[in-house]
Amino acid sequence: MTTDLGVLLSGPPDVAGRGLLGCRLHAGGVTVRLTEVEAYAGTGGDPASHAHRGRTPRNAVMFGPPGYAYVYFTYGMHWCLNVVTGVEGVASAVLLRAGEVVDGLPAARARRGPVADRDLARGPARLCQALGIDRAAYGTYLLGDGPVTLRPPAESVDPARIVAGPRVGVTGAHDLPWRFWLAGEPTVSAYRRHAPRRRF
DNA sequence: AGTAGGATAATCT
DNA sequence: GATTATCCTACTG
């Protein structure tokens, strides 16, 4: 059975997110198998989304057709990669949070430094660092021949292995279980929500 | 083991 | 000027 990514990504972000687990992401000579993702909707309804307050220069690609890369820079030092989902005109995307390096191990190690192999792409910013993804990937098409490519899983993923829970690091909307990961994978990020800058 | 705090700059109000 | 879809270091027990 083959996953048609074009069809999958044109659906709602949570459905697309589940389907992206197990897919292979290739860039910079490194390939990872995705083990953790998060879904984000658009204007209204999802306060955690970058597109919640409408279209801006940064999130413009989220309003375009599915299959394109939404890359953003945050905390003054980190890049994160999303795949745009849904129909053109409505913003939604899936944040690629973590994966297992299955090819190009030396290149990933060179970019990430001396860390355990399972930590090479364990977290959205670490994943981008391991693959060498930055602003240059913004708006590129992921289902073709671009610098960053996404391919269906080599083996189909057992739906029973997919776990859902609250998203990480967001300020609100914790009642929406739109973080998906594969049970038992050591590469899934273990961060909880802590140090939330409380201003009394 | 677990968590608290700082780094650091683009983006938006 | 405040905020941030994070990561790393250092400290506590």
JSON list of C-alpha atoms (C1' of nucleotides) in Angstrom, two decimals:
[
{"chain": "A", "resi": 1, "resn": "MET", "atom": "CA", "xyz": [0.00, 0.00, 0.00]},
{"chain": "A", "resi": 2, "resn": "THR", "atom": "CA", "xyz": [1.27, 3.40, -0.96]},
{"chain": "A", "resi": 3, "resn": "THR", "atom": "CA", "xyz": [0.64, 6.67, 0.75]},
{"chain": "A", "resi": 4, "resn": "ASP", "atom": "CA", "xyz": [-0.26, 9.43, -1.67]},
{"chain": "A", "resi": 5, "resn": "LEU", "atom": "CA", "xyz": [1.21, 12.43, 0.08]},
{"chain": "A", "resi": 6, "resn": "GLY", "atom": "CA", "xyz": [-0.48, 14.92, -2.24]},
{"chain": "A", "resi": 7, "resn": "VAL", "atom": "CA", "xyz": [-3.89, 13.61, -1.22]},
{"chain": "A", "resi": 8, "resn": "LEU", "atom": "CA", "xyz": [-2.94, 13.24, 2.44]},
{"chain": "A", "resi": 9, "resn": "LEU", "atom": "CA", "xyz": [-1.63, 16.78, 2.78]},
{"chain": "A", "resi": 10, "resn": "SER", "atom": "CA", "xyz": [-4.72, 18.33, 1.21]},
{"chain": "A", "resi": 11, "resn": "GLY", "atom": "CA", "xyz": [-6.77, 17.09, 4.18]},
{"chain": "A", "resi": 12, "resn": "PRO", "atom": "CA", "xyz": [-7.15, 18.53, 7.70]},
{"chain": "A", "resi": 13, "resn": "PRO", "atom": "CA", "xyz": [-3.86, 19.07, 9.58]},
{"chain": "A", "resi": 14, "resn": "ASP", "atom": "CA", "xyz": [-4.51, 16.49, 12.29]},
{"chain": "A", "resi": 15, "resn": "VAL", "atom": "CA", "xyz": [-5.24, 13.76, 9.74]},
{"chain": "A", "resi": 16, "resn": "ALA", "atom": "CA", "xyz": [-2.21, 14.81, 7.70]},
{"chain": "A", "resi": 17, "resn": "GLY", "atom": "CA", "xyz": [-0.10, 14.81, 10.85]},
{"chain": "A", "resi": 18, "resn": "ARG", "atom": "CA", "xyz": [-0.96, 11.21, 11.67]},
{"chain": "A", "resi": 19, "resn": "GLY", "atom": "CA", "xyz": [-0.20, 10.21, 8.11]},
{"chain": "A", "resi": 20, "resn": "LEU", "atom": "CA", "xyz": [3.19, 11.93, 8.16]},
{"chain": "A", "resi": 21, "resn": "LEU", "atom": "CA", "xyz": [4.48, 9.68, 10.94]},
{"chain": "A", "resi": 22, "resn": "GLY", "atom": "CA", "xyz": [6.91, 7.19, 9.46]},
{"chain": "A", "resi": 23, "resn": "CYS", "atom": "CA", "xyz": [7.52, 9.30, 6.35]},
{"chain": "A", "resi": 24, "resn": "ARG", "atom": "CA", "xyz": [11.06, 10.02, 5.28]},
{"chain": "A", "resi": 25, "resn": "LEU", "atom": "CA", "xyz": [12.40, 13.57, 5.16]},
{"chain": "A", "resi": 26, "resn": "HIS", "atom": "CA", "xyz": [15.57, 14.15, 3.20]},
{"chain": "A", "resi": 27, "resn": "ALA", "atom": "CA", "xyz": [17.78, 17.25, 3.12]},
{"chain": "A", "resi": 28, "resn": "GLY", "atom": "CA", "xyz": [21.44, 18.12, 3.22]},
{"chain": "A", "resi": 29, "resn": "GLY", "atom": "CA", "xyz": [22.54, 14.55, 2.67]},
{"chain": "A", "resi": 30, "resn": "VAL", "atom": "CA", "xyz": [20.62, 13.29, 5.70]},
{"chain": "A", "resi": 31, "resn": "THR", "atom": "CA", "xyz": [17.40, 11.25, 5.82]},
{"chain": "A", "resi": 32, "resn": "VAL", "atom": "CA", "xyz": [15.16, 10.95, 8.87]},
{"chain": "A", "resi": 33, "resn": "ARG", "atom": "CA", "xyz": [12.09, 8.83, 9.57]},
{"chain": "A", "resi": 34, "resn": "LEU", "atom": "CA", "xyz": [9.50, 11.07, 11.26]},
{"chain": "A", "resi": 35, "resn": "THR", "atom": "CA", "xyz": [8.46, 9.95, 14.73]},
{"chain": "A", "resi": 36, "resn": "GLU", "atom": "CA", "xyz": [6.77, 13.06, 16.13]},
{"chain": "A", "resi": 37, "resn": "VAL", "atom": "CA", "xyz": [4.65, 15.88, 14.63]},
{"chain": "A", "resi": 38, "resn": "GLU", "atom": "CA", "xyz": [2.18, 18.57, 15.68]},
{"chain": "A", "resi": 39, "resn": "ALA", "atom": "CA", "xyz": [-0.82, 19.94, 13.77]},
{"chain": "A", "resi": 40, "resn": "TYR", "atom": "CA", "xyz": [-1.73, 23.63, 13.59]},
{"chain": "A", "resi": 41, "resn": "ALA", "atom": "CA", "xyz": [-4.88, 25.20, 12.16]},
{"chain": "A", "resi": 42, "resn": "GLY", "atom": "CA", "xyz": [-5.22, 28.76, 10.94]},
{"chain": "A", "resi": 43, "resn": "THR", "atom": "CA", "xyz": [-7.11, 31.96, 11.54]},
{"chain": "A", "resi": 44, "resn": "GLY", "atom": "CA", "xyz": [-9.51, 31.65, 14.45]},
{"chain": "A", "resi": 45, "resn": "GLY", "atom": "CA", "xyz": [-10.09, 28.48, 16.42]},
{"chain": "A", "resi": 46, "resn": "ASP", "atom": "CA", "xyz": [-6.44, 27.70, 17.13]},
{"chain": "A", "resi": 47, "resn": "PRO", "atom": "CA", "xyz": [-4.73, 30.35, 19.30]},
{"chain": "A", "resi": 48, "resn": "ALA", "atom": "CA", "xyz": [-1.46, 28.41, 19.17]},
{"chain": "A", "resi": 49, "resn": "SER", "atom": "CA", "xyz": [-1.13, 28.77, 15.40]},
{"chain": "A", "resi": 50, "resn": "HIS", "atom": "CA", "xyz": [1.16, 31.38, 13.89]},
{"chain": "A", "resi": 51, "resn": "ALA", "atom": "CA", "xyz": [-1.68, 32.17, 11.50]},
{"chain": "A", "resi": 52, "resn": "HIS", "atom": "CA", "xyz": [-4.25, 32.70, 14.23]},
{"chain": "A", "resi": 53, "resn": "ARG", "atom": "CA", "xyz": [-4.16, 36.48, 13.94]},
{"chain": "A", "resi": 54, "resn": "GLY", "atom": "CA", "xyz": [-4.26, 36.47, 10.15]},
{"chain": "A", "resi": 55, "resn": "ARG", "atom": "CA", "xyz": [-1.82, 36.62, 7.31]},
{"chain": "A", "resi": 56, "resn": "THR", "atom": "CA", "xyz": [1.63, 38.19, 7.79]},
{"chain": "A", "resi": 57, "resn": "PRO", "atom": "CA", "xyz": [4.79, 38.09, 5.68]},
{"chain": "A", "resi": 58, "resn": "ARG", "atom": "CA", "xyz": [6.17, 35.30, 7.84]},
{"chain": "A", "resi": 59, "resn": "ASN", "atom": "CA", "xyz": [3.22, 32.92, 7.68]},
{"chain": "A", "resi": 60, "resn": "ALA", "atom": "CA", "xyz": [2.11, 33.74, 4.11]},
{"chain": "A", "resi": 61, "resn": "VAL", "atom": "CA", "xyz": [3.08, 30.33, 2.76]},
{"chain": "A", "resi": 62, "resn": "MET", "atom": "CA", "xyz": [0.67, 28.69, 5.23]},
{"chain": "A", "resi": 63, "resn": "PHE", "atom": "CA", "xyz": [-2.18, 30.20, 3.20]},
{"chain": "A", "resi": 64, "resn": "GLY", "atom": "CA", "xyz": [-0.93, 28.69, -0.03]},
{"chain": "A", "resi": 65, "resn": "PRO", "atom": "CA", "xyz": [-1.35, 25.19, -1.49]},
{"chain": "A", "resi": 66, "resn": "PRO", "atom": "CA", "xyz": [-0.28, 22.07, 0.49]},
{"chain": "A", "resi": 67, "resn": "GLY", "atom": "CA", "xyz": [3.09, 20.37, 0.22]},
{"chain": "A", "resi": 68, "resn": "TYR", "atom": "CA", "xyz": [5.23, 23.49, 0.65]},
{"chain": "A", "resi": 69, "resn": "ALA", "atom": "CA", "xyz": [7.69, 24.24, 3.46]},
{"chain": "A", "resi": 70, "resn": "TYR", "atom": "CA", "xyz": [6.92, 26.78, 6.16]},
{"chain": "A", "resi": 71, "resn": "VAL", "atom": "CA", "xyz": [10.24, 27.47, 7.90]},
{"chain": "A", "resi": 72, "resn": "TYR", "atom": "CA", "xyz": [10.42, 29.92, 10.78]},
{"chain": "A", "resi": 73, "resn": "PHE", "atom": "CA", "xyz": [13.13, 31.27, 13.05]},
{"chain": "A", "resi": 74, "resn": "THR", "atom": "CA", "xyz": [12.47, 31.50, 16.77]},
{"chain": "A", "resi": 75, "resn": "TYR", "atom": "CA", "xyz": [14.10, 32.17, 20.13]},
{"chain": "A", "resi": 76, "resn": "GLY", "atom": "CA", "xyz": [16.86, 34.03, 18.34]},
{"chain": "A", "resi": 77, "resn": "MET", "atom": "CA", "xyz": [18.66, 30.87, 17.24]},
{"chain": "A", "resi": 78, "resn": "HIS", "atom": "CA", "xyz": [16.41, 28.04, 16.11]},
{"chain": "A", "resi": 79, "resn": "TRP", "atom": "CA", "xyz": [14.82, 27.02, 12.82]},
{"chain": "A", "resi": 80, "resn": "CYS", "atom": "CA", "xyz": [11.71, 24.86, 12.64]},
{"chain": "A", "resi": 81, "resn": "LEU", "atom": "CA", "xyz": [10.10, 23.16, 9.63]},
{"chain": "A", "resi": 82, "resn": "ASN", "atom": "CA", "xyz": [6.40, 22.76, 8.85]},
{"chain": "A", "resi": 83, "resn": "VAL", "atom": "CA", "xyz": [4.58, 21.16, 5.95]},
{"chain": "A", "resi": 84, "resn": "VAL", "atom": "CA", "xyz": [1.66, 23.24, 4.67]},
{"chain": "A", "resi": 85, "resn": "THR", "atom": "CA", "xyz": [-1.62, 21.30, 4.57]},
{"chain": "A", "resi": 86, "resn": "GLY", "atom": "CA", "xyz": [-5.23, 21.81, 3.53]},
{"chain": "A", "resi": 87, "resn": "VAL", "atom": "CA", "xyz": [-6.67, 23.76, 0.64]},
{"chain": "A", "resi": 88, "resn": "GLU", "atom": "CA", "xyz": [-5.23, 26.96, -0.79]},
{"chain": "A", "resi": 89, "resn": "GLY", "atom": "CA", "xyz": [-6.57, 30.06, 0.94]},
{"chain": "A", "resi": 90, "resn": "VAL", "atom": "CA", "xyz": [-6.95, 28.47, 4.38]},
{"chain": "A", "resi": 91, "resn": "ALA", "atom": "CA", "xyz": [-3.94, 28.35, 6.69]},
{"chain": "A", "resi": 92, "resn": "SER", "atom": "CA", "xyz": [-2.89, 25.07, 8.30]},
{"chain": "A", "resi": 93, "resn": "ALA", "atom": "CA", "xyz": [0.34, 23.13, 8.69]},
{"chain": "A", "resi": 94, "resn": "VAL", "atom": "CA", "xyz": [2.09, 20.27, 10.44]},
{"chain": "A", "resi": 95, "resn": "LEU", "atom": "CA", "xyz": [5.23, 20.95, 12.50]},
{"chain": "A", "resi": 96, "resn": "LEU", "atom": "CA", "xyz": [7.86, 18.23, 12.08]},
{"chain": "A", "resi": 97, "resn": "ARG", "atom": "CA", "xyz": [9.11, 17.77, 15.64]},
{"chain": "A", "resi": 98, "resn": "ALA", "atom": "CA", "xyz": [11.41, 14.74, 15.66]},
{"chain": "A", "resi": 99, "resn": "GLY", "atom": "CA", "xyz": [12.74, 11.79, 13.72]},
{"chain": "A", "resi": 100, "resn": "GLU", "atom": "CA", "xyz": [15.26, 8.99, 13.58]},
{"chain": "A", "resi": 101, "resn": "VAL", "atom": "CA", "xyz": [18.29, 9.46, 11.34]},
{"chain": "A", "resi": 102, "resn": "VAL", "atom": "CA", "xyz": [18.24, 6.53, 8.92]},
{"chain": "A", "resi": 103, "resn": "ASP", "atom": "CA", "xyz": [20.81, 7.76, 6.42]},
{"chain": "A", "resi": 104, "resn": "GLY", "atom": "CA", "xyz": [23.65, 10.27, 6.34]},
{"chain": "A", "resi": 105, "resn": "LEU", "atom": "CA", "xyz": [24.66, 9.69, 9.94]},
{"chain": "A", "resi": 106, "resn": "PRO", "atom": "CA", "xyz": [28.11, 11.27, 9.57]},
{"chain": "A", "resi": 107, "resn": "ALA", "atom": "CA", "xyz": [26.68, 14.48, 8.10]},
{"chain": "A", "resi": 108, "resn": "ALA", "atom": "CA", "xyz": [24.10, 14.70, 10.89]},
{"chain": "A", "resi": 109, "resn": "ARG", "atom": "CA", "xyz": [26.75, 14.16, 13.55]},
{"chain": "A", "resi": 110, "resn": "ALA", "atom": "CA", "xyz": [28.98, 16.80, 12.00]},
{"chain": "A", "resi": 111, "resn": "ARG", "atom": "CA", "xyz": [26.19, 19.39, 12.22]},
{"chain": "A", "resi": 112, "resn": "ARG", "atom": "CA", "xyz": [24.94, 18.44, 15.69]},
{"chain": "A", "resi": 113, "resn": "GLY", "atom": "CA", "xyz": [28.19, 17.81, 17.50]},
{"chain": "A", "resi": 114, "resn": "PRO", "atom": "CA", "xyz": [28.91, 15.10, 20.04]},
{"chain": "A", "resi": 115, "resn": "VAL", "atom": "CA", "xyz": [25.44, 13.96, 21.11]},
{"chain": "A", "resi": 116, "resn": "ALA", "atom": "CA", "xyz": [23.83, 10.52, 21.29]},
{"chain": "A", "resi": 117, "resn": "ASP", "atom": "CA", "xyz": [22.48, 9.33, 17.93]},
{"chain": "A", "resi": 118, "resn": "ARG", "atom": "CA", "xyz": [18.92, 9.31, 19.19]},
{"chain": "A", "resi": 119, "resn": "ASP", "atom": "CA", "xyz": [19.26, 13.01, 20.09]},
{"chain": "A", "resi": 120, "resn": "LEU", "atom": "CA", "xyz": [20.39, 14.05, 16.60]},
{"chain": "A", "resi": 121, "resn": "ALA", "atom": "CA", "xyz": [16.87, 15.00, 15.46]},
{"chain": "A", "resi": 122, "resn": "ARG", "atom": "CA", "xyz": [14.93, 14.81, 18.75]},
{"chain": "A", "resi": 123, "resn": "GLY", "atom": "CA", "xyz": [13.13, 18.17, 18.72]},
{"chain": "A", "resi": 124, "resn": "PRO", "atom": "CA", "xyz": [12.03, 20.55, 15.95]},
{"chain": "A", "resi": 125, "resn": "ALA", "atom": "CA", "xyz": [15.12, 22.78, 16.04]},
{"chain": "A", "resi": 126, "resn": "ARG", "atom": "CA", "xyz": [17.50, 19.85, 16.40]},
{"chain": "A", "resi": 127, "resn": "LEU", "atom": "CA", "xyz": [15.86, 18.17, 13.41]},
{"chain": "A", "resi": 128, "resn": "CYS", "atom": "CA", "xyz": [16.45, 21.26, 11.26]},
{"chain": "A", "resi": 129, "resn": "GLN", "atom": "CA", "xyz": [20.02, 21.55, 12.46]},
{"chain": "A", "resi": 130, "resn": "ALA", "atom": "CA", "xyz": [20.75, 17.91, 11.67]},
{"chain": "A", "resi": 131, "resn": "LEU", "atom": "CA", "xyz": [19.38, 18.34, 8.13]},
{"chain": "A", "resi": 132, "resn": "GLY", "atom": "CA", "xyz": [20.92, 21.77, 7.58]},
{"chain": "A", "resi": 133, "resn": "ILE", "atom": "CA", "xyz": [17.52, 23.41, 7.05]},
{"chain": "A", "resi": 134, "resn": "ASP", "atom": "CA", "xyz": [17.26, 27.19, 7.29]},
{"chain": "A", "resi": 135, "resn": "ARG", "atom": "CA", "xyz": [15.58, 30.18, 5.65]},
{"chain": "A", "resi": 136, "resn": "ALA", "atom": "CA", "xyz": [16.66, 28.96, 2.20]},
{"chain": "A", "resi": 137, "resn": "ALA", "atom": "CA", "xyz": [14.07, 26.16, 2.44]},
{"chain": "A", "resi": 138, "resn": "TYR", "atom": "CA", "xyz": [11.17, 28.59, 3.02]},
{"chain": "A", "resi": 139, "resn": "GLY", "atom": "CA", "xyz": [8.45, 28.09, 0.44]},
{"chain": "A", "resi": 140, "resn": "THR", "atom": "CA", "xyz": [10.11, 25.21, -1.38]},
{"chain": "A", "resi": 141, "resn": "TYR", "atom": "CA", "xyz": [8.00, 22.30, -2.63]},
{"chain": "A", "resi": 142, "resn": "LEU", "atom": "CA", "xyz": [8.61, 19.14, -0.63]},
{"chain": "A", "resi": 143, "resn": "LEU", "atom": "CA", "xyz": [7.01, 16.56, -2.92]},
{"chain": "A", "resi": 144, "resn": "GLY", "atom": "CA", "xyz": [9.27, 17.15, -5.90]},
{"chain": "A", "resi": 145, "resn": "ASP", "atom": "CA", "xyz": [12.95, 17.52, -6.59]},
{"chain": "A", "resi": 146, "resn": "GLY", "atom": "CA", "xyz": [13.77, 20.42, -4.28]},
{"chain": "A", "resi": 147, "resn": "PRO", "atom": "CA", "xyz": [16.49, 20.70, -1.65]},
{"chain": "A", "resi": 148, "resn": "VAL", "atom": "CA", "xyz": [14.12, 19.21, 0.93]},
{"chain": "A", "resi": 149, "resn": "THR", "atom": "CA", "xyz": [11.99, 16.21, 0.02]},
{"chain": "A", "resi": 150, "resn": "LEU", "atom": "CA", "xyz": [9.30, 14.18, 1.73]},
{"chain": "A", "resi": 151, "resn": "ARG", "atom": "CA", "xyz": [8.55, 10.58, 0.80]},
{"chain": "A", "resi": 152, "resn": "PRO", "atom": "CA", "xyz": [6.00, 8.00, 2.00]},
{"chain": "A", "resi": 153, "resn": "PRO", "atom": "CA", "xyz": [7.00, 5.39, 4.61]},
{"chain": "A", "resi": 154, "resn": "ALA", "atom": "CA", "xyz": [9.01, 2.41, 3.46]},
{"chain": "A", "resi": 155, "resn": "GLU", "atom": "CA", "xyz": [6.71, 0.22, 5.52]},
{"chain": "A", "resi": 156, "resn": "SER", "atom": "CA", "xyz": [3.16, 1.14, 6.45]},
{"chain": "A", "resi": 157, "resn": "VAL", "atom": "CA", "xyz": [2.75, 2.40, 10.00]},
{"chain": "A", "resi": 158, "resn": "ASP", "atom": "CA", "xyz": [0.48, 0.49, 12.37]},
{"chain": "A", "resi": 159, "resn": "PRO", "atom": "CA", "xyz": [-2.22, 2.99, 13.45]},
{"chain": "A", "resi": 160, "resn": "ALA", "atom": "CA", "xyz": [-2.25, 1.38, 16.89]},
{"chain": "A", "resi": 161, "resn": "ARG", "atom": "CA", "xyz": [1.26, 2.73, 17.47]},
{"chain": "A", "resi": 162, "resn": "ILE", "atom": "CA", "xyz": [0.16, 6.35, 17.04]},
{"chain": "A", "resi": 163, "resn": "VAL", "atom": "CA", "xyz": [-0.30, 8.25, 20.29]},
{"chain": "A", "resi": 164, "resn": "ALA", "atom": "CA", "xyz": [-1.95, 11.69, 20.60]},
{"chain": "A", "resi": 165, "resn": "GLY", "atom": "CA", "xyz": [-1.51, 14.33, 23.31]},
{"chain": "A", "resi": 166, "resn": "PRO", "atom": "CA", "xyz": [-1.28, 18.06, 24.00]},
{"chain": "A", "resi": 167, "resn": "ARG", "atom": "CA", "xyz": [1.18, 20.13, 21.99]},
{"chain": "A", "resi": 168, "resn": "VAL", "atom": "CA", "xyz": [4.49, 21.22, 23.47]},
{"chain": "A", "resi": 169, "resn": "GLY", "atom": "CA", "xyz": [5.58, 24.76, 24.21]},
{"chain": "A", "resi": 170, "resn": "VAL", "atom": "CA", "xyz": [2.35, 26.48, 23.23]},
{"chain": "A", "resi": 171, "resn": "THR", "atom": "CA", "xyz": [0.77, 28.99, 25.58]},
{"chain": "A", "resi": 172, "resn": "GLY", "atom": "CA", "xyz": [-2.79, 27.81, 25.28]},
{"chain": "A", "resi": 173, "resn": "ALA", "atom": "CA", "xyz": [-5.11, 25.30, 23.62]},
{"chain": "A", "resi": 174, "resn": "HIS", "atom": "CA", "xyz": [-3.91, 22.44, 25.77]},
{"chain": "A", "resi": 175, "resn": "ASP", "atom": "CA", "xyz": [-7.26, 20.74, 25.44]},
{"chain": "A", "resi": 176, "resn": "LEU", "atom": "CA", "xyz": [-6.52, 20.03, 21.79]},
{"chain": "A", "resi": 177, "resn": "PRO", "atom": "CA", "xyz": [-4.52, 16.78, 21.47]},
{"chain": "A", "resi": 178, "resn": "TRP", "atom": "CA", "xyz": [-2.78, 17.64, 18.22]},
{"chain": "A", "resi": 179, "resn": "ARG", "atom": "CA", "xyz": [0.67, 16.29, 19.00]},
{"chain": "A", "resi": 180, "resn": "PHE", "atom": "CA", "xyz": [1.19, 12.85, 17.48]},
{"chain": "A", "resi": 181, "resn": "TRP", "atom": "CA", "xyz": [4.05, 10.44, 17.96]},
{"chain": "A", "resi": 182, "resn": "LEU", "atom": "CA", "xyz": [4.95, 6.77, 17.56]},
{"chain": "A", "resi": 183, "resn": "ALA", "atom": "CA", "xyz": [4.81, 4.77, 20.78]},
{"chain": "A", "resi": 184, "resn": "GLY", "atom": "CA", "xyz": [8.10, 3.33, 21.98]},
{"chain": "A", "resi": 185, "resn": "GLU", "atom": "CA", "xyz": [10.35, 5.43, 19.75]},
{"chain": "A", "resi": 186, "resn": "PRO", "atom": "CA", "xyz": [13.43, 6.72, 21.61]},
{"chain": "A", "resi": 187, "resn": "THR", "atom": "CA", "xyz": [13.71, 9.68, 19.25]},
{"chain": "A", "resi": 188, "resn": "VAL", "atom": "CA", "xyz": [10.46, 11.30, 20.44]},
{"chain": "A", "resi": 189, "resn": "SER", "atom": "CA", "xyz": [11.17, 14.56, 22.27]},
{"chain": "A", "resi": 190, "resn": "ALA", "atom": "CA", "xyz": [10.56, 14.42, 26.00]},
{"chain": "A", "resi": 191, "resn": "TYR", "atom": "CA", "xyz": [10.03, 18.08, 26.72]},
{"chain": "A", "resi": 192, "resn": "ARG", "atom": "CA", "xyz": [7.22, 19.18, 28.97]},
{"chain": "A", "resi": 193, "resn": "ARG", "atom": "CA", "xyz": [5.82, 22.62, 29.31]},
{"chain": "A", "resi": 194, "resn": "HIS", "atom": "CA", "xyz": [7.98, 24.29, 31.91]},
{"chain": "A", "resi": 195, "resn": "ALA", "atom": "CA", "xyz": [9.44, 27.70, 32.59]},
{"chain": "A", "resi": 196, "resn": "PRO", "atom": "CA", "xyz": [6.41, 29.40, 31.12]},
{"chain": "A", "resi": 197, "resn": "ARG", "atom": "CA", "xyz": [7.29, 33.04, 31.54]},
{"chain": "A", "resi": 198, "resn": "ARG", "atom": "CA", "xyz": [4.61, 33.90, 34.01]},
{"chain": "A", "resi": 199, "resn": "ARG", "atom": "CA", "xyz": [4.11, 37.55, 34.58]},
{"chain": "A", "resi": 200, "resn": "PHE", "atom": "CA", "xyz": [1.87, 37.25, 37.52]},
{"chain": "B", "resi": 1, "resn": "DA", "atom": "C1'", "xyz": [16.40, 12.23, 37.66]},
{"chain": "B", "resi": 2, "resn": "DG", "atom": "C1'", "xyz": [14.34, 16.40, 37.32]},
{"chain": "B", "resi": 3, "resn": "DT", "atom": "C1'", "xyz": [13.83, 21.33, 36.75]},
{"chain": "B", "resi": 4, "resn": "DA", "atom": "C1'", "xyz": [14.99, 26.23, 36.69]},
{"chain": "B", "resi": 5, "resn": "DG", "atom": "C1'", "xyz": [16.93, 29.97, 34.10]},
{"chain": "B", "resi": 6, "resn": "DG", "atom": "C1'", "xyz": [19.47, 32.18, 30.40]},
{"chain": "B", "resi": 7, "resn": "DA", "atom": "C1'", "xyz": [20.80, 32.82, 25.50]},
{"chain": "B", "resi": 8, "resn": "DT", "atom": "C1'", "xyz": [19.50, 35.60, 21.49]},
{"chain": "B", "resi": 9, "resn": "DA", "atom": "C1'", "xyz": [17.01, 38.02, 17.37]},
{"chain": "B", "resi": 10, "resn": "DA", "atom": "C1'", "xyz": [13.05, 38.08, 14.04]},
{"chain": "B", "resi": 11, "resn": "DT", "atom": "C1'", "xyz": [8.42, 39.21, 14.20]},
{"chain": "B", "resi": 12, "resn": "DC", "atom": "C1'", "xyz": [4.37, 41.58, 15.58]},
{"chain": "B", "resi": 13, "resn": "DT", "atom": "C1'", "xyz": [1.72, 45.11, 18.60]},
{"chain": "C", "resi": 1, "resn": "DG", "atom": "C1'", "xyz": [9.00, 46.96, 23.76]},
{"chain": "C", "resi": 2, "resn": "DA", "atom": "C1'", "xyz": [7.03, 42.27, 24.49]},
{"chain": "C", "resi": 3, "resn": "DT", "atom": "C1'", "xyz": [6.80, 37.79, 22.95]},
{"chain": "C", "resi": 4, "resn": "DT", "atom": "C1'", "xyz": [8.36, 33.35, 21.28]},
{"chain": "C", "resi": 5, "resn": "DA", "atom": "C1'", "xyz": [5.41, 26.11, 18.05]},
{"chain": "C", "resi": 6, "resn": "DT", "atom": "C1'", "xyz": [13.43, 25.84, 21.78]},
{"chain": "C", "resi": 7, "resn": "DC", "atom": "C1'", "xyz": [17.77, 24.10, 23.52]},
{"chain": "C", "resi": 8, "resn": "DC", "atom": "C1'", "xyz": [21.59, 23.89, 26.65]},
{"chain": "C", "resi": 9, "resn": "DT", "atom": "C1'", "xyz": [23.89, 24.36, 31.10]},
{"chain": "C", "resi": 10, "resn": "DA", "atom": "C1'", "xyz": [23.96, 24.14, 35.83]},
{"chain": "C", "resi": 11, "resn": "DC", "atom": "C1'", "xyz": [22.09, 23.32, 40.01]},
{"chain": "C", "resi": 12, "resn": "DT", "atom": "C1'", "xyz": [19.28, 20.45, 43.56]},
{"chain": "C", "resi": 13, "resn": "DG", "atom": "C1'", "xyz": [18.00, 16.10, 45.76]}
]
